[in-house]
Short mmCIF file of C-alpha atoms in Angstrom, two decimals:
data_model
loop_
_atom_site.label_atom_id
_atom_site.label_comp_id
_atom_site.label_asym_id
_atom_site.label_seq_id
_atom_site.Cartn_x
_atom_site.Cartn_y
_atom_site.Cartn_z
CA MET A 1440 0.15 -0.19 0.22
CA LYS A 1441 0.82 3.24 -0.24
CA ILE A 1442 1.17 6.31 2.43
CA ALA A 1443 -0.68 9.40 2.10
CA LEU A 1444 -0.48 12.39 4.29
CA THR A 1445 -2.92 14.95 4.86
CA GLU A 1446 -2.58 18.06 6.74
CA PHE A 1447 -4.03 21.45 7.15
CA VAL A 1448 -2.05 24.38 7.73
CA THR A 1449 -2.50 27.96 7.96
CA LEU A 1450 0.23 30.18 6.03
CA ASP A 1451 3.30 29.94 8.75
CA GLY A 1452 3.16 26.97 9.20
CA VAL A 1453 0.53 25.90 11.99
CA SER A 1454 -1.44 22.71 11.78
CA GLN A 1455 -2.65 22.52 15.59
CA GLY A 1456 -6.22 22.82 16.65
CA PRO A 1457 -7.70 23.55 12.27
CA GLY A 1458 -11.47 22.19 13.88
CA SER A 1459 -12.80 24.45 17.21
CA PRO A 1460 -11.17 26.51 19.48
CA ASP A 1461 -10.80 23.96 21.56
CA GLU A 1462 -9.71 20.76 19.83
CA ASP A 1463 -6.53 20.86 20.72
CA THR A 1464 -5.34 23.64 23.47
CA SER A 1465 -1.81 22.15 24.13
CA GLY A 1466 1.12 23.83 25.22
CA GLY A 1467 -2.13 26.87 25.69
CA PHE A 1468 -3.38 27.72 22.70
CA ILE A 1469 -6.09 29.22 22.54
CA ARG A 1470 -6.33 29.78 18.28
CA GLY A 1471 -8.44 26.93 16.95
CA GLY A 1472 -10.92 26.39 14.54
CA TRP A 1473 -8.92 28.59 11.91
CA LEU A 1474 -9.49 26.34 9.11
CA VAL A 1475 -13.67 26.35 9.71
CA PRO A 1476 -14.66 29.75 8.37
CA HIS A 1477 -12.48 29.29 4.94
CA MET A 1478 -14.55 25.36 4.21
CA ASP A 1479 -16.72 25.52 0.87
CA ARG A 1480 -18.17 22.69 -1.08
CA THR A 1481 -14.93 22.41 -3.06
CA PHE A 1482 -12.72 21.94 -0.53
CA VAL A 1483 -15.31 19.49 0.75
CA GLN A 1484 -15.64 17.69 -2.30
CA ARG A 1485 -11.80 17.06 -2.79
CA ALA A 1486 -11.59 16.25 0.75
CA SER A 1487 -14.40 13.60 0.03
CA ASP A 1488 -12.35 12.02 -3.20
CA TRP A 1489 -9.36 12.24 -1.00
CA LEU A 1490 -11.13 9.85 1.20
CA ASP A 1491 -12.57 7.54 -1.72
CA LEU A 1492 -8.58 6.14 -2.47
CA ALA A 1493 -8.28 4.80 1.23
CA ASP A 1494 -7.90 1.49 2.61
CA GLY A 1495 -7.54 2.05 6.25
CA LEU A 1496 -6.65 5.20 8.45
CA LEU A 1497 -2.99 5.33 10.26
CA LEU A 1498 -3.09 7.31 13.27
CA GLY A 1499 -0.98 8.53 16.59
CA ARG A 1500 -2.13 8.16 19.76
CA ARG A 1501 -3.23 11.69 19.88
CA THR A 1502 -4.90 12.04 17.12
CA TYR A 1503 -6.54 8.70 17.61
CA GLU A 1504 -8.47 9.34 20.66
CA ALA A 1505 -9.96 12.57 19.53
CA PHE A 1506 -11.13 10.96 16.83
CA ALA A 1507 -12.68 7.98 18.43
CA ARG A 1508 -14.18 10.62 21.08
CA ASP A 1509 -15.77 12.62 18.07
CA TRP A 1510 -16.31 10.88 15.12
CA PRO A 1511 -18.70 8.07 16.35
CA LYS A 1512 -21.14 11.02 17.67
CA ILE A 1513 -21.62 11.74 13.65
CA THR A 1514 -24.86 9.62 13.04
CA ASP A 1515 -26.17 11.90 9.69
CA PRO A 1516 -26.28 9.83 6.90
CA ALA A 1517 -25.80 13.04 4.92
CA ASP A 1518 -22.54 13.96 6.07
CA PRO A 1519 -19.93 13.20 3.22
CA PHE A 1520 -17.06 11.42 5.80
CA ALA A 1521 -18.69 10.24 8.54
CA GLU A 1522 -20.04 6.66 7.62
CA ARG A 1523 -16.60 6.05 5.39
CA MET A 1524 -14.32 7.69 8.34
CA ASN A 1525 -16.53 5.01 11.35
CA THR A 1526 -15.93 1.97 9.03
CA LEU A 1527 -12.22 1.98 8.13
CA PRO A 1528 -9.48 -0.20 9.80
CA LYS A 1529 -7.75 2.10 11.60
CA TYR A 1530 -4.36 1.46 12.60
CA VAL A 1531 -2.92 3.14 15.99
CA VAL A 1532 0.81 3.51 16.22
CA THR A 1533 0.93 3.52 19.93
CA ASN A 1534 2.96 1.98 23.16
CA THR A 1535 0.53 3.34 25.86
CA LEU A 1536 -3.09 1.92 24.10
CA ILE A 1537 -4.07 -1.73 25.34
CA GLU A 1538 -6.90 -1.99 22.55
CA GLY A 1539 -8.98 0.64 20.52
CA THR A 1540 -12.31 1.89 21.15
CA TRP A 1541 -12.74 2.76 17.71
CA ASN A 1542 -13.88 -0.41 15.81
CA PRO A 1543 -12.63 -1.51 13.72
CA THR A 1544 -9.28 -0.76 15.32
CA ILE A 1545 -5.71 -2.76 15.12
CA VAL A 1546 -3.13 -1.12 17.28
CA LEU A 1547 0.84 -1.47 16.43
CA LYS A 1548 3.32 -1.69 19.34
CA GLY A 1549 6.81 -1.46 19.08
CA ASP A 1550 9.33 0.62 16.72
CA PRO A 1551 7.09 3.13 14.61
CA VAL A 1552 9.14 2.88 11.13
CA HIS A 1553 9.24 -1.26 11.85
CA THR A 1554 5.53 -1.43 12.25
CA VAL A 1555 4.36 0.58 9.19
CA THR A 1556 7.23 -0.98 7.13
CA GLU A 1557 5.30 -4.29 7.60
CA LEU A 1558 1.55 -2.82 7.16
CA LYS A 1559 2.83 -0.57 4.07
CA ALA A 1560 4.20 -4.09 2.26
CA GLN A 1561 0.56 -5.75 2.44
CA PRO A 1562 -1.24 -5.02 -1.29
CA GLY A 1563 -3.86 -2.60 -1.30
CA ARG A 1564 -4.27 1.19 -2.01
CA GLU A 1565 -3.67 3.88 -0.10
CA LEU A 1566 -3.33 3.51 3.93
CA GLN A 1567 -4.50 7.55 4.69
CA ILE A 1568 -2.77 9.54 7.95
CA HIS A 1569 -4.68 12.99 9.02
CA GLY A 1570 -3.43 14.95 11.53
CA SER A 1571 -1.05 13.30 13.57
CA ALA A 1572 1.60 15.51 12.61
CA ARG A 1573 4.17 13.95 14.73
CA LEU A 1574 3.59 10.35 12.88
CA GLY A 1575 3.35 11.49 9.78
CA ASP A 1576 6.92 13.69 10.14
CA SER A 1577 8.85 10.89 11.51
CA LEU A 1578 7.04 8.56 8.64
CA LEU A 1579 8.33 11.12 6.33
CA SER A 1580 11.48 11.41 7.32
CA ALA A 1581 12.08 7.89 7.48
CA GLY A 1582 10.97 7.79 3.60
CA LEU A 1583 7.74 5.92 3.97
CA ILE A 1584 5.73 8.75 2.74
CA ASP A 1585 4.48 8.42 -0.65
CA THR A 1586 2.01 11.40 -0.83
CA LEU A 1587 1.79 14.71 0.64
CA ARG A 1588 -2.07 16.22 0.33
CA LEU A 1589 -2.16 19.80 1.64
CA VAL A 1590 -4.77 22.26 2.69
CA ILE A 1591 -3.47 25.26 3.11
CA ALA A 1592 -6.19 28.43 5.16
CA PRO A 1593 -5.20 31.83 4.58
CA ALA A 1594 -4.35 32.58 8.19
CA VAL A 1595 -1.56 33.51 9.86
CA LEU A 1596 -1.29 32.63 13.73
CA ARG A 1597 1.99 33.66 14.97
CA THR A 1598 1.34 30.72 17.51
CA GLY A 1599 0.58 27.21 17.79
CA ARG A 1600 2.55 23.58 16.71
CA ARG A 1601 4.09 23.97 13.05
CA LEU A 1602 3.89 21.03 11.08
CA LEU A 1603 7.02 18.72 9.53
CA ALA A 1604 9.41 21.00 12.26
CA GLY A 1605 11.34 18.16 13.77
CA ALA A 1606 14.82 17.72 13.18
CA GLY A 1607 14.17 14.86 10.63
CA ALA A 1608 15.89 14.06 7.00
CA PRO A 1609 15.09 16.66 4.28
CA CYS A 1610 13.00 15.36 1.15
CA GLY A 1611 11.87 16.47 -2.32
CA LEU A 1612 8.54 16.66 -3.77
CA HIS A 1613 7.32 16.46 -7.08
CA LEU A 1614 3.80 18.83 -7.58
CA LEU A 1615 1.20 17.09 -8.56
CA HIS A 1616 -2.06 19.33 -8.60
CA HIS A 1617 -3.35 22.28 -7.16
CA GLU A 1618 -6.38 23.48 -6.55
CA ALA A 1619 -7.62 27.33 -4.65
CA THR A 1620 -10.77 26.56 -3.70
CA PRO A 1621 -13.44 29.61 -3.77
CA ASN A 1622 -12.92 31.01 0.16
CA GLY A 1623 -9.20 31.07 -0.26
CA LEU A 1624 -8.20 27.31 0.49
CA LEU A 1625 -5.21 26.11 -1.62
CA LEU A 1626 -5.66 22.37 -2.16
CA LEU A 1627 -2.03 20.89 -2.96
CA GLU A 1628 -0.68 17.56 -3.78
CA TYR A 1629 2.44 15.95 -4.12
CA ALA A 1630 4.51 13.50 -4.55
CA VAL A 1631 7.74 12.55 -2.44
CA THR A 1632 10.86 12.23 -4.55
CA GLY A 1633 13.27 10.85 -2.36
CA GLN A 1634 16.22 13.94 -1.23
CA ALA A 1635 15.70 17.19 -1.62
CA ARG A 1636 17.89 18.14 -4.51
CA GLN A 1637 19.90 21.67 -4.39
CA GLY A 1638 21.92 23.40 -6.97
CA GLU A 1639 23.61 27.20 -7.13
CA TYR A 1640 22.12 30.20 -8.88
CA GLU A 1641 23.79 31.19 -12.24
CA GLY A 1642 21.79 33.31 -13.53
CA VAL A 1643 18.18 33.41 -15.59
CA THR A 1644 19.50 32.46 -18.37
CA ALA A 1645 20.23 28.89 -17.22
CA PHE A 1646 16.56 28.30 -16.34
CA ILE A 1647 15.06 29.60 -19.55
#
């Protein structure tokens, strides 16, 4: 299977608490809910299209516990995500949980890189990471992420936990798709290409 990482970020790279002011207040963060004012039909449709590609969800413990608390309460049959989120297999990477409460759940113990590498080797389409930024960062650094999908909100918060801020290995990306929604969200889809390239500027004519 391929592994796809989907993250919501502000223009200054904050990924903490996109859905509501009290979603994630760790570290004294009080500026959550920054994505919601910009959500529109185009965003919902693209996010639904991405979820259609999933054969399972791969989550860190904190995101798993938040999702397990909230998603089972969404029972509206018209919700474009609830049925799939609640019925897809959930793989939670943790050494502290004994078992999951959001079925179907499989707990992956041990070294995350080793256990996810074994899971990735199984047949299927995509394992999707939603949120779980620290897990996504470590797997990207380990070369296990195939696709990176970013939803960039037109907001600058100047505080909060930032995406891909760890001390991992650099990586290169190839842009596959880009789109701006009517409410100003920028949707970017990248293929991960390995080591980030470097070069030296030799004047404009070298690039035309």
